[in-house]
Amino acid sequence: MRRGGKNGRGISDAINLAWKLAAAVKGKAEDRLLDSYDSERRAFARKLVDTTDRLFTFITADGNFADFIRTRVAPTFASLAYKFDAPREFMFRMISQTALSYHESELSEGVAGKVRGGDRLPWVSLPDSDNYESLSAIGWQVHVYGAAKPDLKAWCDEKKVHTACVQLAHRPRQSRVCP
């Protein structure tokens, strides 16, 4: 799971590559799995570099007009924009990388209702924690929201894949972990 923060981007890249390398080295995946790293992370890396370049150019621009924009207009605009939910949400999603998806990855397959392969794992509050808690364990996981079908549970048991089963109540904030 990708998490935000100042170092989140580099850590996300490292995690993405590390699990793929480990699977390939241990013979649990074909070497071609490593090819997906580039297609998944390149677009974000380009966007990050382009944004950083534009910001650096703006910050280092010379002249009275650039100084005026940098010291008067930009802070006023940022302060005003931050008062509204949409710009705050946009900035949070960009910085935290929660706007990222892997829909175009060769590893992303399938659709179940509104959920597509490559979607981010949605955050769900549970009585004693949340559904992200299981992500601290390194290993393959299947997250089921509702009841896990017996054939899926059997497959996960056979492959030794942790199954995080979350039974949602009528309202999203109320949920419980399935037995």
PDB file of C-alpha atoms in Angstrom:
ATOM      1  CA  MET A   1       0.000   0.000   0.000  1.00  0.00           C
ATOM      2  CA  ARG A   2       1.303   3.343  -0.910  1.00  0.00           C
ATOM      3  CA  ARG A   3       1.399   5.901   1.852  1.00  0.00           C
ATOM      4  CA  GLY A   4       2.053   9.622   1.620  1.00  0.00           C
ATOM      5  CA  GLY A   5       4.623  11.809   3.255  1.00  0.00           C
ATOM      6  CA  LYS A   6       7.844  13.464   2.243  1.00  0.00           C
ATOM      7  CA  ASN A   7       9.653  10.173   1.664  1.00  0.00           C
ATOM      8  CA  GLY A   8       6.582   8.254   0.520  1.00  0.00           C
ATOM      9  CA  ARG A   9       7.427   8.461  -3.181  1.00  0.00           C
ATOM     10  CA  GLY A  10      10.876   6.904  -2.869  1.00  0.00           C
ATOM     11  CA  ILE A  11       9.614   4.322  -0.421  1.00  0.00           C
ATOM     12  CA  SER A  12       6.715   3.440  -2.738  1.00  0.00           C
ATOM     13  CA  ASP A  13       9.138   2.914  -5.600  1.00  0.00           C
ATOM     14  CA  ALA A  14      11.387   0.752  -3.407  1.00  0.00           C
ATOM     15  CA  ILE A  15       8.480  -1.363  -2.150  1.00  0.00           C
ATOM     16  CA  ASN A  16       7.073  -1.790  -5.660  1.00  0.00           C
ATOM     17  CA  LEU A  17      10.421  -3.022  -6.963  1.00  0.00           C
ATOM     18  CA  ALA A  18      11.361  -5.037  -3.858  1.00  0.00           C
ATOM     19  CA  TRP A  19       8.338  -7.314  -3.787  1.00  0.00           C
ATOM     20  CA  LYS A  20       8.684  -7.981  -7.504  1.00  0.00           C
ATOM     21  CA  LEU A  21      12.399  -8.762  -7.202  1.00  0.00           C
ATOM     22  CA  ALA A  22      11.766 -11.038  -4.228  1.00  0.00           C
ATOM     23  CA  ALA A  23       9.038 -12.953  -6.069  1.00  0.00           C
ATOM     24  CA  ALA A  24      11.221 -13.362  -9.183  1.00  0.00           C
ATOM     25  CA  VAL A  25      14.358 -14.375  -7.240  1.00  0.00           C
ATOM     26  CA  LYS A  26      12.421 -16.927  -5.167  1.00  0.00           C
ATOM     27  CA  GLY A  27      10.916 -18.423  -8.334  1.00  0.00           C
ATOM     28  CA  LYS A  28       7.381 -17.448  -7.319  1.00  0.00           C
ATOM     29  CA  ALA A  29       6.925 -15.206 -10.377  1.00  0.00           C
ATOM     30  CA  GLU A  30       8.299 -15.022 -13.883  1.00  0.00           C
ATOM     31  CA  ASP A  31      11.074 -12.510 -14.587  1.00  0.00           C
ATOM     32  CA  ARG A  32       8.689 -10.538 -16.819  1.00  0.00           C
ATOM     33  CA  LEU A  33       6.959  -9.362 -13.630  1.00  0.00           C
ATOM     34  CA  LEU A  34       9.853  -6.908 -13.286  1.00  0.00           C
ATOM     35  CA  ASP A  35       8.791  -5.225 -16.542  1.00  0.00           C
ATOM     36  CA  SER A  36       5.634  -3.947 -14.842  1.00  0.00           C
ATOM     37  CA  TYR A  37       7.682  -1.718 -12.519  1.00  0.00           C
ATOM     38  CA  ASP A  38       8.578   0.692 -15.305  1.00  0.00           C
ATOM     39  CA  SER A  39       5.061   0.985 -16.697  1.00  0.00           C
ATOM     40  CA  GLU A  40       3.575   1.479 -13.230  1.00  0.00           C
ATOM     41  CA  ARG A  41       6.003   4.064 -11.866  1.00  0.00           C
ATOM     42  CA  ARG A  42       7.282   5.970 -14.947  1.00  0.00           C
ATOM     43  CA  ALA A  43       4.195   8.186 -15.427  1.00  0.00           C
ATOM     44  CA  PHE A  44       4.275   9.300 -11.810  1.00  0.00           C
ATOM     45  CA  ALA A  45       8.040   9.876 -11.925  1.00  0.00           C
ATOM     46  CA  ARG A  46       7.682  12.077 -15.025  1.00  0.00           C
ATOM     47  CA  LYS A  47       4.887  14.068 -13.427  1.00  0.00           C
ATOM     48  CA  LEU A  48       6.955  14.541 -10.271  1.00  0.00           C
ATOM     49  CA  VAL A  49      10.012  15.722 -12.220  1.00  0.00           C
ATOM     50  CA  ASP A  50       7.940  18.087 -14.382  1.00  0.00           C
ATOM     51  CA  THR A  51       6.219  19.590 -11.334  1.00  0.00           C
ATOM     52  CA  THR A  52       9.510  19.923  -9.458  1.00  0.00           C
ATOM     53  CA  ASP A  53      11.149  21.593 -12.475  1.00  0.00           C
ATOM     54  CA  ARG A  54       8.308  24.115 -12.826  1.00  0.00           C
ATOM     55  CA  LEU A  55       8.328  24.881  -9.110  1.00  0.00           C
ATOM     56  CA  PHE A  56      12.119  25.290  -9.061  1.00  0.00           C
ATOM     57  CA  THR A  57      11.982  27.605 -12.095  1.00  0.00           C
ATOM     58  CA  PHE A  58       9.296  29.700 -10.402  1.00  0.00           C
ATOM     59  CA  ILE A  59      11.146  29.884  -7.080  1.00  0.00           C
ATOM     60  CA  THR A  60      14.474  30.820  -8.647  1.00  0.00           C
ATOM     61  CA  ALA A  61      13.177  33.301 -11.243  1.00  0.00           C
ATOM     62  CA  ASP A  62      14.867  36.722 -11.207  1.00  0.00           C
ATOM     63  CA  GLY A  63      13.267  40.157 -11.347  1.00  0.00           C
ATOM     64  CA  ASN A  64      10.863  42.407  -9.493  1.00  0.00           C
ATOM     65  CA  PHE A  65       7.779  40.814 -11.062  1.00  0.00           C
ATOM     66  CA  ALA A  66       8.883  37.302 -10.015  1.00  0.00           C
ATOM     67  CA  ASP A  67       9.634  38.596  -6.492  1.00  0.00           C
ATOM     68  CA  PHE A  68       6.169  40.187  -6.299  1.00  0.00           C
ATOM     69  CA  ILE A  69       4.430  36.980  -7.456  1.00  0.00           C
ATOM     70  CA  ARG A  70       6.548  34.817  -5.126  1.00  0.00           C
ATOM     71  CA  THR A  71       6.205  36.984  -1.997  1.00  0.00           C
ATOM     72  CA  ARG A  72       2.745  38.556  -2.377  1.00  0.00           C
ATOM     73  CA  VAL A  73       0.492  36.803  -4.885  1.00  0.00           C
ATOM     74  CA  ALA A  74       1.403  33.130  -4.288  1.00  0.00           C
ATOM     75  CA  PRO A  75       1.023  33.222  -0.464  1.00  0.00           C
ATOM     76  CA  THR A  76      -2.287  35.091  -0.726  1.00  0.00           C
ATOM     77  CA  PHE A  77      -3.589  32.704  -3.372  1.00  0.00           C
ATOM     78  CA  ALA A  78      -2.445  29.633  -1.398  1.00  0.00           C
ATOM     79  CA  SER A  79      -4.059  30.941   1.793  1.00  0.00           C
ATOM     80  CA  LEU A  80      -7.329  31.646   0.002  1.00  0.00           C
ATOM     81  CA  ALA A  81      -7.351  28.332  -1.887  1.00  0.00           C
ATOM     82  CA  TYR A  82      -6.672  26.382   1.315  1.00  0.00           C
ATOM     83  CA  LYS A  83      -9.967  27.637   2.766  1.00  0.00           C
ATOM     84  CA  PHE A  84     -11.929  25.556   0.233  1.00  0.00           C
ATOM     85  CA  ASP A  85     -12.342  21.784   0.363  1.00  0.00           C
ATOM     86  CA  ALA A  86     -11.641  21.047  -3.317  1.00  0.00           C
ATOM     87  CA  PRO A  87      -8.109  22.568  -3.467  1.00  0.00           C
ATOM     88  CA  ARG A  88      -7.225  21.036  -0.075  1.00  0.00           C
ATOM     89  CA  GLU A  89      -8.445  17.624  -1.230  1.00  0.00           C
ATOM     90  CA  PHE A  90      -6.530  17.971  -4.514  1.00  0.00           C
ATOM     91  CA  MET A  91      -3.275  18.869  -2.741  1.00  0.00           C
ATOM     92  CA  PHE A  92      -3.686  16.054  -0.217  1.00  0.00           C
ATOM     93  CA  ARG A  93      -4.342  13.492  -2.955  1.00  0.00           C
ATOM     94  CA  MET A  94      -1.322  14.663  -4.954  1.00  0.00           C
ATOM     95  CA  ILE A  95       1.132  14.766  -2.039  1.00  0.00           C
ATOM     96  CA  SER A  96      -0.077  11.540  -0.436  1.00  0.00           C
ATOM     97  CA  GLN A  97      -0.290   9.744  -3.800  1.00  0.00           C
ATOM     98  CA  THR A  98      -3.824   8.624  -3.056  1.00  0.00           C
ATOM     99  CA  ALA A  99      -4.767   9.822  -6.553  1.00  0.00           C
ATOM    100  CA  LEU A 100      -2.535   7.131  -8.067  1.00  0.00           C
ATOM    101  CA  SER A 101      -3.999   3.988  -9.535  1.00  0.00           C
ATOM    102  CA  TYR A 102      -2.533   1.144 -11.516  1.00  0.00           C
ATOM    103  CA  HIS A 103      -5.422   0.600 -13.934  1.00  0.00           C
ATOM    104  CA  GLU A 104      -3.050   0.466 -16.903  1.00  0.00           C
ATOM    105  CA  SER A 105      -0.660  -2.042 -15.319  1.00  0.00           C
ATOM    106  CA  GLU A 106      -0.404  -5.412 -16.973  1.00  0.00           C
ATOM    107  CA  LEU A 107      -0.986  -6.859 -13.483  1.00  0.00           C
ATOM    108  CA  SER A 108      -4.374  -5.158 -13.079  1.00  0.00           C
ATOM    109  CA  GLU A 109      -7.209  -7.357 -14.195  1.00  0.00           C
ATOM    110  CA  GLY A 110     -10.875  -7.717 -13.483  1.00  0.00           C
ATOM    111  CA  VAL A 111     -13.843  -5.703 -12.362  1.00  0.00           C
ATOM    112  CA  ALA A 112     -16.191  -6.410  -9.455  1.00  0.00           C
ATOM    113  CA  GLY A 113     -18.956  -3.827  -9.249  1.00  0.00           C
ATOM    114  CA  LYS A 114     -17.233  -0.431  -8.977  1.00  0.00           C
ATOM    115  CA  VAL A 115     -13.861  -1.966  -8.072  1.00  0.00           C
ATOM    116  CA  ARG A 116     -11.287  -2.367 -10.865  1.00  0.00           C
ATOM    117  CA  GLY A 117      -7.947  -4.091 -10.845  1.00  0.00           C
ATOM    118  CA  GLY A 118      -5.357  -1.421 -10.040  1.00  0.00           C
ATOM    119  CA  ASP A 119      -7.574   0.594  -7.665  1.00  0.00           C
ATOM    120  CA  ARG A 120      -6.143   1.744  -4.358  1.00  0.00           C
ATOM    121  CA  LEU A 121      -7.322  -0.158  -1.327  1.00  0.00           C
ATOM    122  CA  PRO A 122     -10.096   1.931   0.227  1.00  0.00           C
ATOM    123  CA  TRP A 123      -9.707   2.840   3.891  1.00  0.00           C
ATOM    124  CA  VAL A 124     -12.333   1.291   6.146  1.00  0.00           C
ATOM    125  CA  SER A 125     -12.696   2.038   9.848  1.00  0.00           C
ATOM    126  CA  LEU A 126     -13.095  -1.085  11.998  1.00  0.00           C
ATOM    127  CA  PRO A 127     -14.145  -1.250  15.660  1.00  0.00           C
ATOM    128  CA  ASP A 128     -10.591  -1.683  16.989  1.00  0.00           C
ATOM    129  CA  SER A 129      -8.449  -0.529  14.032  1.00  0.00           C
ATOM    130  CA  ASP A 130      -8.819  -0.188  10.266  1.00  0.00           C
ATOM    131  CA  ASN A 131      -8.305  -2.355   7.209  1.00  0.00           C
ATOM    132  CA  TYR A 132      -4.827  -0.889   6.631  1.00  0.00           C
ATOM    133  CA  GLU A 133      -3.515  -2.526   9.814  1.00  0.00           C
ATOM    134  CA  SER A 134      -2.955  -5.852   8.030  1.00  0.00           C
ATOM    135  CA  LEU A 135      -0.728  -4.052   5.500  1.00  0.00           C
ATOM    136  CA  SER A 136       2.086  -3.873   8.059  1.00  0.00           C
ATOM    137  CA  ALA A 137       2.689  -7.586   7.438  1.00  0.00           C
ATOM    138  CA  ILE A 138       4.866  -8.277   4.426  1.00  0.00           C
ATOM    139  CA  GLY A 139       3.282 -10.848   2.174  1.00  0.00           C
ATOM    140  CA  TRP A 140       0.454 -11.475  -0.225  1.00  0.00           C
ATOM    141  CA  GLN A 141      -3.017 -10.559   0.983  1.00  0.00           C
ATOM    142  CA  VAL A 142      -6.534 -10.795  -0.348  1.00  0.00           C
ATOM    143  CA  HIS A 143      -8.981  -8.241   1.052  1.00  0.00           C
ATOM    144  CA  VAL A 144     -12.638  -9.230   0.868  1.00  0.00           C
ATOM    145  CA  TYR A 145     -15.386  -6.751   1.676  1.00  0.00           C
ATOM    146  CA  GLY A 146     -18.360  -8.934   2.438  1.00  0.00           C
ATOM    147  CA  ALA A 147     -18.303 -12.707   2.841  1.00  0.00           C
ATOM    148  CA  ALA A 148     -15.424 -14.652   1.283  1.00  0.00           C
ATOM    149  CA  LYS A 149     -16.681 -17.430  -0.985  1.00  0.00           C
ATOM    150  CA  PRO A 150     -15.500 -20.913   0.015  1.00  0.00           C
ATOM    151  CA  ASP A 151     -13.467 -21.419  -3.186  1.00  0.00           C
ATOM    152  CA  LEU A 152     -11.573 -18.147  -2.620  1.00  0.00           C
ATOM    153  CA  LYS A 153     -10.928 -19.034   1.021  1.00  0.00           C
ATOM    154  CA  ALA A 154      -9.687 -22.500  -0.028  1.00  0.00           C
ATOM    155  CA  TRP A 155      -7.396 -20.992  -2.691  1.00  0.00           C
ATOM    156  CA  CYS A 156      -5.936 -18.529  -0.158  1.00  0.00           C
ATOM    157  CA  ASP A 157      -5.394 -21.330   2.370  1.00  0.00           C
ATOM    158  CA  GLU A 158      -3.673 -23.484  -0.274  1.00  0.00           C
ATOM    159  CA  LYS A 159      -1.395 -20.646  -1.415  1.00  0.00           C
ATOM    160  CA  LYS A 160      -0.806 -19.439   2.168  1.00  0.00           C
ATOM    161  CA  VAL A 161      -2.213 -16.010   1.333  1.00  0.00           C
ATOM    162  CA  HIS A 162      -3.618 -13.979   4.238  1.00  0.00           C
ATOM    163  CA  THR A 163      -7.305 -13.230   3.777  1.00  0.00           C
ATOM    164  CA  ALA A 164      -8.505  -9.990   5.343  1.00  0.00           C
ATOM    165  CA  CYS A 165     -12.273 -10.368   5.386  1.00  0.00           C
ATOM    166  CA  VAL A 166     -14.258  -7.284   6.372  1.00  0.00           C
ATOM    167  CA  GLN A 167     -18.020  -7.444   6.772  1.00  0.00           C
ATOM    168  CA  LEU A 168     -19.427  -3.960   6.299  1.00  0.00           C
ATOM    169  CA  ALA A 169     -22.534  -2.935   8.182  1.00  0.00           C
ATOM    170  CA  HIS A 170     -25.171  -0.702   6.583  1.00  0.00           C
ATOM    171  CA  ARG A 171     -23.144   2.478   7.133  1.00  0.00           C
ATOM    172  CA  PRO A 172     -19.483   2.655   5.977  1.00  0.00           C
ATOM    173  CA  ARG A 173     -18.230   3.853   9.390  1.00  0.00           C
ATOM    174  CA  GLN A 174     -19.635   0.734  11.087  1.00  0.00           C
ATOM    175  CA  SER A 175     -17.857  -2.443  10.187  1.00  0.00           C
ATOM    176  CA  ARG A 176     -16.591  -5.639  11.749  1.00  0.00           C
ATOM    177  CA  VAL A 177     -13.910  -8.160  10.868  1.00  0.00           C
ATOM    178  CA  CYS A 178     -15.249 -11.467   9.575  1.00  0.00           C
ATOM    179  CA  PRO A 179     -14.335 -14.657  11.443  1.00  0.00           C
TER     180      PRO A 179
END
